[in-house]
PDB file of C-alpha atoms in Angstrom:
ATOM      1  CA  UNK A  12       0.000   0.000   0.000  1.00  0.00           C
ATOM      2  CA  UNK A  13       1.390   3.570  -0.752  1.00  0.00           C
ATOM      3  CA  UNK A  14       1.109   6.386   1.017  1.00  0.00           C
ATOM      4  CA  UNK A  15      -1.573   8.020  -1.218  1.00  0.00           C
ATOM      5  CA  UNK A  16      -3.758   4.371  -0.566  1.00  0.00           C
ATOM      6  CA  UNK A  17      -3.398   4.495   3.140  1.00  0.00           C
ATOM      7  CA  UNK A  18      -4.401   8.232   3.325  1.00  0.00           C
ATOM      8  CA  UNK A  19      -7.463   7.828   1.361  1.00  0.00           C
ATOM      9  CA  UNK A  20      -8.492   4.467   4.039  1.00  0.00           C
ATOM     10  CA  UNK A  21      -7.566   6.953   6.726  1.00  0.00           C
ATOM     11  CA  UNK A  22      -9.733   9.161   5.411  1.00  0.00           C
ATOM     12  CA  UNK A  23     -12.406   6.727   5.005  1.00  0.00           C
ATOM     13  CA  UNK A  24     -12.224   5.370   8.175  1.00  0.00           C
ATOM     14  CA  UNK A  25     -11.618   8.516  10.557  1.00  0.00           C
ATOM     15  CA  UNK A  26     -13.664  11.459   8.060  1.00  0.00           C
ATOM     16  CA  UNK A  27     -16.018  10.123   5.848  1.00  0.00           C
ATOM     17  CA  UNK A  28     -19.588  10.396   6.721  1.00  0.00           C
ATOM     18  CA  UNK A  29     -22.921   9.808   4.948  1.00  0.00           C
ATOM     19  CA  UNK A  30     -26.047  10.894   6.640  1.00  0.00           C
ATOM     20  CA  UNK A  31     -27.769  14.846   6.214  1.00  0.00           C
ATOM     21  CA  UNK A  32     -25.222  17.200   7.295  1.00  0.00           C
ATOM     22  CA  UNK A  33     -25.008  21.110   6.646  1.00  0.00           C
ATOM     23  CA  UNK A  34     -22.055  22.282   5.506  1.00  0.00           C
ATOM     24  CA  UNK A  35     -19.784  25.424   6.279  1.00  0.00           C
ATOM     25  CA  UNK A  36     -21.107  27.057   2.837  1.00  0.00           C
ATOM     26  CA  UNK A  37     -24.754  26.209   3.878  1.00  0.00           C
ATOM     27  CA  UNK A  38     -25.611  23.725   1.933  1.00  0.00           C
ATOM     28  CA  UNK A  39     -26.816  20.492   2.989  1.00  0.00           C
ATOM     29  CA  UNK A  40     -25.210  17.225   2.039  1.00  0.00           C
ATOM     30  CA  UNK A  41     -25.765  13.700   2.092  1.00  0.00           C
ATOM     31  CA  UNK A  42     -22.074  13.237   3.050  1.00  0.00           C
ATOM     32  CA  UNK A  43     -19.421  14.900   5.002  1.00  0.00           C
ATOM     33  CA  UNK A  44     -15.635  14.990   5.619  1.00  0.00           C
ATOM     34  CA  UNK A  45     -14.760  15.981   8.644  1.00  0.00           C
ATOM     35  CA  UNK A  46     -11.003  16.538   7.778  1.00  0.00           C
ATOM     36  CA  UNK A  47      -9.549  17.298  10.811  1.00  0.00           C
ATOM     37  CA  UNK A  48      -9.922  14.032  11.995  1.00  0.00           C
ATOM     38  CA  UNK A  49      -7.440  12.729   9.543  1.00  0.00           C
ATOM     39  CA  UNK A  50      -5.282  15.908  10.080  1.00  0.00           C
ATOM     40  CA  UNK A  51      -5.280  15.329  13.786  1.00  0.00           C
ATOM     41  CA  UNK A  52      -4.204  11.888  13.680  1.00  0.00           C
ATOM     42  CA  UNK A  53      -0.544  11.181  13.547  1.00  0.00           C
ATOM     43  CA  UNK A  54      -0.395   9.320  10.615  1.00  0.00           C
ATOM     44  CA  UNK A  55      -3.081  10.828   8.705  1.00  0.00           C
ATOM     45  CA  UNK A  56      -1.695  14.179   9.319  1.00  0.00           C
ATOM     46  CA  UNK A  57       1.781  13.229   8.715  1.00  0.00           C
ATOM     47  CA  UNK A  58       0.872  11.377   5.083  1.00  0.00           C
ATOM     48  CA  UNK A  59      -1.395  14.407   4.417  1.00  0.00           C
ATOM     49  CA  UNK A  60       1.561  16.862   4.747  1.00  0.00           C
ATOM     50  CA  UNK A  61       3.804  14.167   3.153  1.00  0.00           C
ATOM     51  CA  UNK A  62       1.660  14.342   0.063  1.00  0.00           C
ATOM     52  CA  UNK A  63       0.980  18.104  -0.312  1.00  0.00           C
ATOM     53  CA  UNK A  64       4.576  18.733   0.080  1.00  0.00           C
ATOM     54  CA  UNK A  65       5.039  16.310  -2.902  1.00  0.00           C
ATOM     55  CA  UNK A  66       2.810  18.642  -4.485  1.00  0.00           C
ATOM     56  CA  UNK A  67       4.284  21.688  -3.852  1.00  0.00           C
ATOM     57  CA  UNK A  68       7.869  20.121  -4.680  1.00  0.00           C
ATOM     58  CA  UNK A  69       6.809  19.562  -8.131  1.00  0.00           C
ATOM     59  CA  UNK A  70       5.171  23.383  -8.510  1.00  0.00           C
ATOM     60  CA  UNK A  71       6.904  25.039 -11.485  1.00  0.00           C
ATOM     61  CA  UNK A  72       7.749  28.242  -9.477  1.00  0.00           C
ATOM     62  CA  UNK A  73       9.358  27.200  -6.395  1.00  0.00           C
ATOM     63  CA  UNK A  74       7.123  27.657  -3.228  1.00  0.00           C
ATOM     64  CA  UNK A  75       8.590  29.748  -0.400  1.00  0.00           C
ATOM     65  CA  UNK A  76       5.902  29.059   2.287  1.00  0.00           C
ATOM     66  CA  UNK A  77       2.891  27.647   3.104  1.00  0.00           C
ATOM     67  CA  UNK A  78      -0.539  28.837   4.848  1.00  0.00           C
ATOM     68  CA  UNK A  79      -4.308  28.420   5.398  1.00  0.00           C
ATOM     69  CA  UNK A  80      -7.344  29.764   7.163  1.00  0.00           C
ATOM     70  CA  UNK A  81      -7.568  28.748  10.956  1.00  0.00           C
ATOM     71  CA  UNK A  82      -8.761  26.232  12.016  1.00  0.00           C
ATOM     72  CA  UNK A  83      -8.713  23.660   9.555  1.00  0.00           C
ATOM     73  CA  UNK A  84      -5.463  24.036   7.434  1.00  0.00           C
ATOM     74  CA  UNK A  85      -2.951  24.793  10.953  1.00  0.00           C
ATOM     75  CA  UNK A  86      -2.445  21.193  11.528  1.00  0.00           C
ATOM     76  CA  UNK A  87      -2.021  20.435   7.779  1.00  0.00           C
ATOM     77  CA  UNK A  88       0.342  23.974   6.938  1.00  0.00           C
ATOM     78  CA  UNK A  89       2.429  22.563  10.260  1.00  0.00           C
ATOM     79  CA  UNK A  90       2.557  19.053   8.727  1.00  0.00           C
ATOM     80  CA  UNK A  91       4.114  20.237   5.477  1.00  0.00           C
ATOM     81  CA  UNK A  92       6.817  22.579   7.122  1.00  0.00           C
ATOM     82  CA  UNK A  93       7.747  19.915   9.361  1.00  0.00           C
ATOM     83  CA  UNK A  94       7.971  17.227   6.551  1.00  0.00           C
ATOM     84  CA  UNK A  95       9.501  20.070   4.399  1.00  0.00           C
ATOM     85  CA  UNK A  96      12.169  20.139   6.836  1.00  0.00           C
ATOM     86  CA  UNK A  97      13.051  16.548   7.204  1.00  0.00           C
ATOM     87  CA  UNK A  98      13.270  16.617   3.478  1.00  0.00           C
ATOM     88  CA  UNK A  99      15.787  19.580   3.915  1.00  0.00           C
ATOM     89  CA  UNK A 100      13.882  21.719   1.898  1.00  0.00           C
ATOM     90  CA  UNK A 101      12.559  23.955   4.790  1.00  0.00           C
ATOM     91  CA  UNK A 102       9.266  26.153   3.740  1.00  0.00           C
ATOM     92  CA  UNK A 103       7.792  28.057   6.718  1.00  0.00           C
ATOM     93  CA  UNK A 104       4.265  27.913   7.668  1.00  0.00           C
ATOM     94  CA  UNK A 105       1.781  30.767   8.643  1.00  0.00           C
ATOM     95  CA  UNK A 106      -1.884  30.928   9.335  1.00  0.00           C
ATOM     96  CA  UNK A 107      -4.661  33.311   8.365  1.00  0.00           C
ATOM     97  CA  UNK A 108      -7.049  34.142  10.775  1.00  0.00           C
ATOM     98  CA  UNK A 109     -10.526  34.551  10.119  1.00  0.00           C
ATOM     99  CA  UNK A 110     -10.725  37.727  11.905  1.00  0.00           C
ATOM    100  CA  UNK A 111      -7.957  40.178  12.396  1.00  0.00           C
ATOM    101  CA  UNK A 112      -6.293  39.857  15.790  1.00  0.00           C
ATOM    102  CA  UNK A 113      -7.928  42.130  18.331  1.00  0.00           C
ATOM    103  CA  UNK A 114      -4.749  43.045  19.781  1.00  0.00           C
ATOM    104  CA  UNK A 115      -0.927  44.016  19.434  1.00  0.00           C
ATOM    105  CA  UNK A 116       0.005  44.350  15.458  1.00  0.00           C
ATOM    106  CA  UNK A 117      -4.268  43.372  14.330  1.00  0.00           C
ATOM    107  CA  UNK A 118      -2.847  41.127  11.711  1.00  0.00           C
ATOM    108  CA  UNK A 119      -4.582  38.719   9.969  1.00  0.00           C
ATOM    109  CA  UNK A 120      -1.356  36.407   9.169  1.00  0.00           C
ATOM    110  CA  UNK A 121       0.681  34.670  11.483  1.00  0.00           C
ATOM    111  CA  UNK A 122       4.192  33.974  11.556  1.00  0.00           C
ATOM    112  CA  UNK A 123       4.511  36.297   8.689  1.00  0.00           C
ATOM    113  CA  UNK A 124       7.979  37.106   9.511  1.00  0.00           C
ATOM    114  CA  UNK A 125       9.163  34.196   8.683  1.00  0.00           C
ATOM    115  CA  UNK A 126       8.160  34.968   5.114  1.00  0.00           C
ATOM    116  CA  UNK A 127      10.564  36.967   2.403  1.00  0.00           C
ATOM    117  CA  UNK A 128       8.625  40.180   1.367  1.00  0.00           C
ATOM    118  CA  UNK A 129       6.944  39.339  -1.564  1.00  0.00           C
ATOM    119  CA  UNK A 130       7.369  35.561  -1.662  1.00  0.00           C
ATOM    120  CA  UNK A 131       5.164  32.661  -3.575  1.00  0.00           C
ATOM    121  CA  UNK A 132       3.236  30.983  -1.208  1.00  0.00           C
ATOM    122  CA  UNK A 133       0.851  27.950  -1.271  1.00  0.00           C
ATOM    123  CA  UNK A 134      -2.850  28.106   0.113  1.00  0.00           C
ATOM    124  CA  UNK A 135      -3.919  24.461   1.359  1.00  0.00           C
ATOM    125  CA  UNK A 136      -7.492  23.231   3.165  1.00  0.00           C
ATOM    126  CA  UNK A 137      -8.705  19.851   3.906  1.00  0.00           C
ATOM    127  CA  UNK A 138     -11.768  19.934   1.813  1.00  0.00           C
ATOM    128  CA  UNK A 139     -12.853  22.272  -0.202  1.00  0.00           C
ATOM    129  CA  UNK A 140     -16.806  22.645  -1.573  1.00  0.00           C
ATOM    130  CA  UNK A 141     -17.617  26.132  -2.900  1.00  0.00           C
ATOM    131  CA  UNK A 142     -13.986  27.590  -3.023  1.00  0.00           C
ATOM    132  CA  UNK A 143     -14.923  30.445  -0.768  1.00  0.00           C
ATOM    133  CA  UNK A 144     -12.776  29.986   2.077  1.00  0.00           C
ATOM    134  CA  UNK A 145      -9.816  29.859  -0.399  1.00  0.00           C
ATOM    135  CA  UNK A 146     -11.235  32.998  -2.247  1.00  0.00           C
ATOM    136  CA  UNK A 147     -11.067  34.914   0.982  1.00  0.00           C
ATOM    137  CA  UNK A 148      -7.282  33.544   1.570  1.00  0.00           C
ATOM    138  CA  UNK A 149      -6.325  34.137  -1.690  1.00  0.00           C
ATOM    139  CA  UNK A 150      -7.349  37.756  -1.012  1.00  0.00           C
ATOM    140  CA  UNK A 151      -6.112  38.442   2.729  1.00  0.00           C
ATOM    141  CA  UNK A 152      -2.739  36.913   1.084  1.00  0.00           C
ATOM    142  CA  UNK A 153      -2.413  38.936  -1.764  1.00  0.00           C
ATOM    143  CA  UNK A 154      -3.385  42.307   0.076  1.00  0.00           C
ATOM    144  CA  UNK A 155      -0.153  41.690   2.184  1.00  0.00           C
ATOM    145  CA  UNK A 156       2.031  41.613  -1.109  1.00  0.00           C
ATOM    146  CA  UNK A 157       2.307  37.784  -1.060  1.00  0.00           C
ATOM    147  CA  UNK A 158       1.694  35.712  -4.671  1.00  0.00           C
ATOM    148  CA  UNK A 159      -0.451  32.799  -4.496  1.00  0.00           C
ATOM    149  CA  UNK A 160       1.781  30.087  -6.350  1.00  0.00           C
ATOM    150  CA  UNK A 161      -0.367  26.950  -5.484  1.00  0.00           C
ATOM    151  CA  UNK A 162      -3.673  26.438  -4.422  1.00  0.00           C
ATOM    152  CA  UNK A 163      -4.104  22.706  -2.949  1.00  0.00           C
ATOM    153  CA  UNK A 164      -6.957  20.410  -0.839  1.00  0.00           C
ATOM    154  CA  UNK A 165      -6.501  16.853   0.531  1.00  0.00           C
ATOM    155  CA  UNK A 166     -10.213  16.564  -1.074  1.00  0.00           C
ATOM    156  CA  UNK A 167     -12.257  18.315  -3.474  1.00  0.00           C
ATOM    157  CA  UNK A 168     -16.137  17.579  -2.979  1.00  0.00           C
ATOM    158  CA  UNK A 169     -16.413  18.252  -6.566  1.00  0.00           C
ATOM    159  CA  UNK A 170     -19.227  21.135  -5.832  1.00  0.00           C
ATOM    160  CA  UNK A 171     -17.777  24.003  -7.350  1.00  0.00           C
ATOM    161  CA  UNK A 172     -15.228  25.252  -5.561  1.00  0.00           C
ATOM    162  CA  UNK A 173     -12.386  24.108  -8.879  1.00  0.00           C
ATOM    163  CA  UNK A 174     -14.466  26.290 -10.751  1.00  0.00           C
ATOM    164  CA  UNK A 175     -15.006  29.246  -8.308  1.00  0.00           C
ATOM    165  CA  UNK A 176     -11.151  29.232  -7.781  1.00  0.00           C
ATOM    166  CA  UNK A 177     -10.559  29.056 -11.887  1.00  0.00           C
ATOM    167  CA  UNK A 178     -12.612  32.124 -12.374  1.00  0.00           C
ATOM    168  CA  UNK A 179     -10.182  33.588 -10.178  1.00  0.00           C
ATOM    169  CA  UNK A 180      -7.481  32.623 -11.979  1.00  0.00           C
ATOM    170  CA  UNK A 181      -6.219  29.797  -9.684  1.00  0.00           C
ATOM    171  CA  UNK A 182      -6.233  26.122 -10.240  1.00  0.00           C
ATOM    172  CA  UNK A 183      -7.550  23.743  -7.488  1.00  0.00           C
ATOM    173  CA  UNK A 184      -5.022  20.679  -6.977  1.00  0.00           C
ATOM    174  CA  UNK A 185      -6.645  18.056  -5.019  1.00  0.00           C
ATOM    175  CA  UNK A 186      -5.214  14.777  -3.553  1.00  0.00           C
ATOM    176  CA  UNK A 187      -8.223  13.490  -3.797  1.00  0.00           C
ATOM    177  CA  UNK A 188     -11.548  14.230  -5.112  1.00  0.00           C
ATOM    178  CA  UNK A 189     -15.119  12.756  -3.609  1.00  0.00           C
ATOM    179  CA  UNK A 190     -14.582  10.392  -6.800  1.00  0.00           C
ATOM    180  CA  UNK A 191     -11.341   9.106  -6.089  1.00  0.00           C
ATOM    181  CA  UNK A 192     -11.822   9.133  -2.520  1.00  0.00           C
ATOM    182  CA  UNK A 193     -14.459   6.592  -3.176  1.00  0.00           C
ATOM    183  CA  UNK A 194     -12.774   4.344  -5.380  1.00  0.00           C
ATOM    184  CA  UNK A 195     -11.721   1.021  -4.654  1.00  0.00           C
TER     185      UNK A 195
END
């Protein structure tokens, strides 16, 4: 088994539900992934950054750091600079908060000095529907001078969130998508 085959049974196992659920964008669904059970687990959260590193390795223009929107991409942005590391290709991590801090320097990124002014970053999520947590990402990123390089989800539910992204001008990878996730 490879490391892509025991992620997607992790997956299965730990995040895949069927039932009615509603969803962060609203909707309702007959299915959902709760992602952060996967991230959360040692193994699933170490194959998850693993593979998304793999990804971002293989980016044409060379990725200087990696982020996400709080709560659901910090385990998965720390799980990429960590295996980035033992893979002695060190990328930093930072974290976008959904609200700018209250506090101190009101930022809405964190650990943005580890970042070169400027640099090519890539956005990750565990599962992505409609696109518009990314979209507002994308945005809070770019309005603090940083290019969006990558754009990457351990699963794609396939419910317009590619396309929401594209229109944007960004391409969704996805490890997986609900299809392939499914697949035997």
């Amino acid at each position: 088994m490879n490391d892509r085959q025991r992620l997607q049974q992790i997956i299965r196992e730990k995040s895949y539900r069927q039932g009615t659920f509603k969803l962060s964008s609203g909707k309702e669904s007959d299915f959902y992934i709760d992602g952060k059970q996967t991230t959360l687990d040692a193994e699933g959260g170490y194959l998850c950054g693993k593979l998304l590193f793999e990804m971002i390795s293989k980016n044409p223009e060379k990725i200087q750091a990696v982020g996400g929107m709080t709560l659901g991409a910090d385990p998965i942005v720390t799980a990429v600079s960590l295996v980035s590391w033992l893979d002695k290709a060190p990328i930093p991590a930072f974290i976008v908060r959904k609200e700018s801090k209250q506090h101190g320097t009101e930022a809405y990124l964190e650990g943005e000095s580890n970042l070169p002014p400027g640099a090519v970053v890539a956005l990750v999520e565990d599962v992505v529907t409609t696109g518009g947590t990314l979209l507002k990402v994308i945005d809070r990123v770019e309005a603090q001078g940083y290019k969006v390089g990558l754009v990457a989800t351990i699963v794609d539910r396939e419910e317009g969130g590619a396309e929401a992204l594209a229109d944007k001008g960004h391409q969704l990878q996805a490890i997986f998508t609900r299809q392939t996730l499914l697949q035997d």
